[in-house]
Amino acid sequence: MERQEALKCFQENFGAEATHLCTAAGRINVIGEHVDYCGGKVFPAALNLRCNVYARANGLKVIRILLRGIPEIIVLDIDMLDNYRSLKLGNYQAGVAYYLQQEGTPIVGCDLFYDCTVPFGSGLSSSAAIEVATGVALCELAGVEYDKVHLALIGQKAESQYAGVNCGIMDQFASAMGKKDHAVLLDCSTLEYEYVPLKLGAYCLVVANCNKPHNLVESKYNIRRQEVETALKAIREVKQINSLAELTPQDFNEVKYVLSGIIAKRAEHVVEECQRVKDAVAALKAGDIVELGRLLNESHYSLRDLYEVTGRELDTLSALARKEKDCLGSRMIGAGFGGCTISIVKKTAVDGFIKRVGGAYYEAIGYKASFYETSIEDGVTVEKF
Ligand code: GLA
């Protein structure tokens, strides 16, 4: 939606002008999947696809939320913010407001219009973008100073404890702290981070959504978390570690006898994926995009065979990409079970890539994939009118 149109919509619905536009980004993850909640390093980047929140203080005791495309306004009483956990829409916002208030940030009554261009259920973290943009808007309207890493943690808490999806910190961190043309190498056990230029030479990243209907992703995600916790517990019987990410592949070989079946497979993925992140960052820094592409493929195979979070749609989409001679690698990103892939494709070959992969995907699956024009941007922006 164009800005003028959004401002008009705000005016028509709330009877006053917006004073702020706060935005937070959706994200991709170059590599490091399903390791953030195991203390591993991840390598995400913030996108031009964003959650835009137009905002003003309304002088009332309520937060009024309007979402683009949804006629009803959601109303949250700021004295009862603990009561909205089961809302289908507005629960992330309520969770962020609730936890900010709990720690002493004054929450002022306000009107918020959400124009989110991160496709929902795409694995590009629309939820994190909503949480972070909400945190920024609430702090801006209250006139309080805020730390973006802290807002990322508040967003994660809102999603895991308030809305019940036991997510790691990657998405909210990328959404809050992303930097134009860089990926963020984030150590999820310490929150130390480093920006690495996402320079791919003659290549670029193509983001494609397999468009599989959203189906029980949250519950399957929570099961994976339990499985790796089971693995950690068993390994700790024989080796002193705080997280699976501390194990090198060699260490893992020595202790894996205590694991069996799917628990062993899940842990093996985590350990190897952590190693791949190190290798991928080294490859990128050295300008070795071919090696980076190979590691992306390996990551996908591991998510498919060991972590089992891909499915026919994501496997088909990434396999079709891999068949292209101008594609160096392709993998699913995010939680999986649906959502997006990223592929490293020669810039001059992108149009043909989209045409062929899109066409063959439609033939194989029976509905279309979507391809997005993306760029890597700053995580958070704020404008005051
Ligand atoms: C989701 C979660 C993240 C992370 C990824 C998988 O996006 O929100 O915390 O666990 O899945 O890497």
PDB file of N, CA and C in Angstrom, residues 35-41 187-190 225 228-229 231-233 235-236 239-248 251-252 255 267 270-271 274:
ATOM      1  N   VAL A  35      18.995 -23.870  14.799  1.00  0.00           N
ATOM      2  CA  VAL A  35      20.091 -23.939  15.781  1.00  0.00           C
ATOM      3  C   VAL A  35      20.023 -22.800  16.788  1.00  0.00           C
ATOM      4  N   ASP A  36      19.168 -21.807  16.539  1.00  0.00           N
ATOM      5  CA  ASP A  36      19.183 -20.645  17.466  1.00  0.00           C
ATOM      6  C   ASP A  36      18.782 -21.057  18.872  1.00  0.00           C
ATOM      7  N   TYR A  37      17.810 -21.965  18.984  1.00  0.00           N
ATOM      8  CA  TYR A  37      17.375 -22.392  20.323  1.00  0.00           C
ATOM      9  C   TYR A  37      18.269 -23.490  20.887  1.00  0.00           C
ATOM     10  N   CYS A  38      19.358 -23.793  20.172  1.00  0.00           N
ATOM     11  CA  CYS A  38      20.368 -24.734  20.702  1.00  0.00           C
ATOM     12  C   CYS A  38      21.663 -23.993  20.996  1.00  0.00           C
ATOM     13  N   GLY A  39      21.587 -22.660  21.068  1.00  0.00           N
ATOM     14  CA  GLY A  39      22.781 -21.869  21.380  1.00  0.00           C
ATOM     15  C   GLY A  39      23.735 -21.698  20.220  1.00  0.00           C
ATOM     16  N   GLY A  40      23.289 -21.958  19.004  1.00  0.00           N
ATOM     17  CA  GLY A  40      24.171 -21.887  17.847  1.00  0.00           C
ATOM     18  C   GLY A  40      24.288 -20.493  17.259  1.00  0.00           C
ATOM     19  N   LYS A  41      25.098 -20.378  16.209  1.00  0.00           N
ATOM     20  CA  LYS A  41      25.203 -19.114  15.481  1.00  0.00           C
ATOM     21  C   LYS A  41      24.284 -19.170  14.276  1.00  0.00           C
ATOM     22  N   ASP A 187      25.543 -14.912  17.592  1.00  0.00           N
ATOM     23  CA  ASP A 187      25.733 -16.032  18.509  1.00  0.00           C
ATOM     24  C   ASP A 187      24.532 -16.045  19.458  1.00  0.00           C
ATOM     25  N   CYS A 188      23.671 -17.030  19.313  1.00  0.00           N
ATOM     26  CA  CYS A 188      22.410 -17.021  20.061  1.00  0.00           C
ATOM     27  C   CYS A 188      22.587 -17.369  21.524  1.00  0.00           C
ATOM     28  N   SER A 189      23.790 -17.816  21.922  1.00  0.00           N
ATOM     29  CA  SER A 189      23.971 -18.097  23.338  1.00  0.00           C
ATOM     30  C   SER A 189      24.445 -16.860  24.093  1.00  0.00           C
ATOM     31  N   THR A 190      25.078 -15.911  23.396  1.00  0.00           N
ATOM     32  CA  THR A 190      25.590 -14.716  24.092  1.00  0.00           C
ATOM     33  C   THR A 190      24.984 -13.420  23.552  1.00  0.00           C
ATOM     34  N   ARG A 225      11.790 -28.728  19.215  1.00  0.00           N
ATOM     35  CA  ARG A 225      12.490 -28.171  20.375  1.00  0.00           C
ATOM     36  C   ARG A 225      12.580 -29.186  21.505  1.00  0.00           C
ATOM     37  N   VAL A 228      15.343 -31.837  20.672  1.00  0.00           N
ATOM     38  CA  VAL A 228      16.753 -31.478  20.906  1.00  0.00           C
ATOM     39  C   VAL A 228      17.041 -31.299  22.392  1.00  0.00           C
ATOM     40  N   GLU A 229      16.020 -30.946  23.163  1.00  0.00           N
ATOM     41  CA  GLU A 229      16.234 -30.878  24.607  1.00  0.00           C
ATOM     42  C   GLU A 229      16.473 -32.279  25.185  1.00  0.00           C
ATOM     43  N   ALA A 231      17.866 -34.680  23.555  1.00  0.00           N
ATOM     44  CA  ALA A 231      19.241 -35.026  23.154  1.00  0.00           C
ATOM     45  C   ALA A 231      20.251 -34.389  24.099  1.00  0.00           C
ATOM     46  N   LEU A 232      20.036 -33.113  24.403  1.00  0.00           N
ATOM     47  CA  LEU A 232      20.974 -32.400  25.272  1.00  0.00           C
ATOM     48  C   LEU A 232      21.059 -33.070  26.647  1.00  0.00           C
ATOM     49  N   LYS A 233      19.899 -33.405  27.170  1.00  0.00           N
ATOM     50  CA  LYS A 233      19.858 -34.050  28.491  1.00  0.00           C
ATOM     51  C   LYS A 233      20.665 -35.347  28.487  1.00  0.00           C
ATOM     52  N   ILE A 235      23.086 -36.288  26.460  1.00  0.00           N
ATOM     53  CA  ILE A 235      24.526 -36.079  26.278  1.00  0.00           C
ATOM     54  C   ILE A 235      25.155 -35.550  27.573  1.00  0.00           C
ATOM     55  N   ARG A 236      24.400 -34.742  28.289  1.00  0.00           N
ATOM     56  CA  ARG A 236      24.943 -34.190  29.537  1.00  0.00           C
ATOM     57  C   ARG A 236      25.203 -35.257  30.604  1.00  0.00           C
ATOM     58  N   LYS A 239      28.838 -35.842  29.138  1.00  0.00           N
ATOM     59  CA  LYS A 239      29.762 -34.738  28.827  1.00  0.00           C
ATOM     60  C   LYS A 239      29.175 -33.418  29.320  1.00  0.00           C
ATOM     61  N   GLN A 240      30.034 -32.611  29.948  1.00  0.00           N
ATOM     62  CA  GLN A 240      29.588 -31.328  30.492  1.00  0.00           C
ATOM     63  C   GLN A 240      29.415 -30.296  29.376  1.00  0.00           C
ATOM     64  N   ILE A 241      28.206 -30.059  28.945  1.00  0.00           N
ATOM     65  CA  ILE A 241      27.979 -28.988  27.964  1.00  0.00           C
ATOM     66  C   ILE A 241      26.725 -28.215  28.366  1.00  0.00           C
ATOM     67  N   ASN A 242      26.666 -26.961  27.917  1.00  0.00           N
ATOM     68  CA  ASN A 242      25.475 -26.147  28.182  1.00  0.00           C
ATOM     69  C   ASN A 242      24.493 -26.208  27.032  1.00  0.00           C
ATOM     70  N   SER A 243      25.027 -26.413  25.824  1.00  0.00           N
ATOM     71  CA  SER A 243      24.136 -26.445  24.662  1.00  0.00           C
ATOM     72  C   SER A 243      24.723 -27.361  23.600  1.00  0.00           C
ATOM     73  N   LEU A 244      23.858 -27.842  22.708  1.00  0.00           N
ATOM     74  CA  LEU A 244      24.341 -28.723  21.626  1.00  0.00           C
ATOM     75  C   LEU A 244      25.343 -28.007  20.729  1.00  0.00           C
ATOM     76  N   ALA A 245      25.190 -26.690  20.613  1.00  0.00           N
ATOM     77  CA  ALA A 245      26.068 -25.933  19.717  1.00  0.00           C
ATOM     78  C   ALA A 245      27.525 -25.954  20.164  1.00  0.00           C
ATOM     79  N   GLU A 246      27.770 -26.328  21.417  1.00  0.00           N
ATOM     80  CA  GLU A 246      29.163 -26.389  21.888  1.00  0.00           C
ATOM     81  C   GLU A 246      29.922 -27.584  21.320  1.00  0.00           C
ATOM     82  N   LEU A 247      29.189 -28.543  20.781  1.00  0.00           N
ATOM     83  CA  LEU A 247      29.847 -29.753  20.286  1.00  0.00           C
ATOM     84  C   LEU A 247      30.375 -29.557  18.861  1.00  0.00           C
ATOM     85  N   THR A 248      31.639 -29.905  18.645  1.00  0.00           N
ATOM     86  CA  THR A 248      32.120 -29.985  17.265  1.00  0.00           C
ATOM     87  C   THR A 248      31.638 -31.326  16.698  1.00  0.00           C
ATOM     88  N   ASP A 251      33.442 -34.030  18.553  1.00  0.00           N
ATOM     89  CA  ASP A 251      32.894 -34.264  19.903  1.00  0.00           C
ATOM     90  C   ASP A 251      31.627 -35.104  19.800  1.00  0.00           C
ATOM     91  N   PHE A 252      30.815 -34.754  18.821  1.00  0.00           N
ATOM     92  CA  PHE A 252      29.518 -35.429  18.696  1.00  0.00           C
ATOM     93  C   PHE A 252      29.711 -36.918  18.438  1.00  0.00           C
ATOM     94  N   VAL A 255      30.119 -38.862  21.572  1.00  0.00           N
ATOM     95  CA  VAL A 255      29.022 -38.988  22.554  1.00  0.00           C
ATOM     96  C   VAL A 255      27.717 -39.507  21.954  1.00  0.00           C
ATOM     97  N   ALA A 267      19.964 -34.178  16.717  1.00  0.00           N
ATOM     98  CA  ALA A 267      21.186 -33.595  17.289  1.00  0.00           C
ATOM     99  C   ALA A 267      22.290 -33.498  16.242  1.00  0.00           C
ATOM    100  N   VAL A 270      21.901 -30.420  14.215  1.00  0.00           N
ATOM    101  CA  VAL A 270      22.280 -29.187  14.917  1.00  0.00           C
ATOM    102  C   VAL A 270      23.805 -29.021  14.908  1.00  0.00           C
ATOM    103  N   VAL A 271      24.510 -30.094  15.248  1.00  0.00           N
ATOM    104  CA  VAL A 271      25.973 -30.008  15.338  1.00  0.00           C
ATOM    105  C   VAL A 271      26.580 -29.688  13.966  1.00  0.00           C
ATOM    106  N   CYS A 274      25.807 -26.102  12.729  1.00  0.00           N
ATOM    107  CA  CYS A 274      26.654 -25.098  13.392  1.00  0.00           C
ATOM    108  C   CYS A 274      28.021 -25.015  12.704  1.00  0.00           C
TER     109      CYS A 274
END
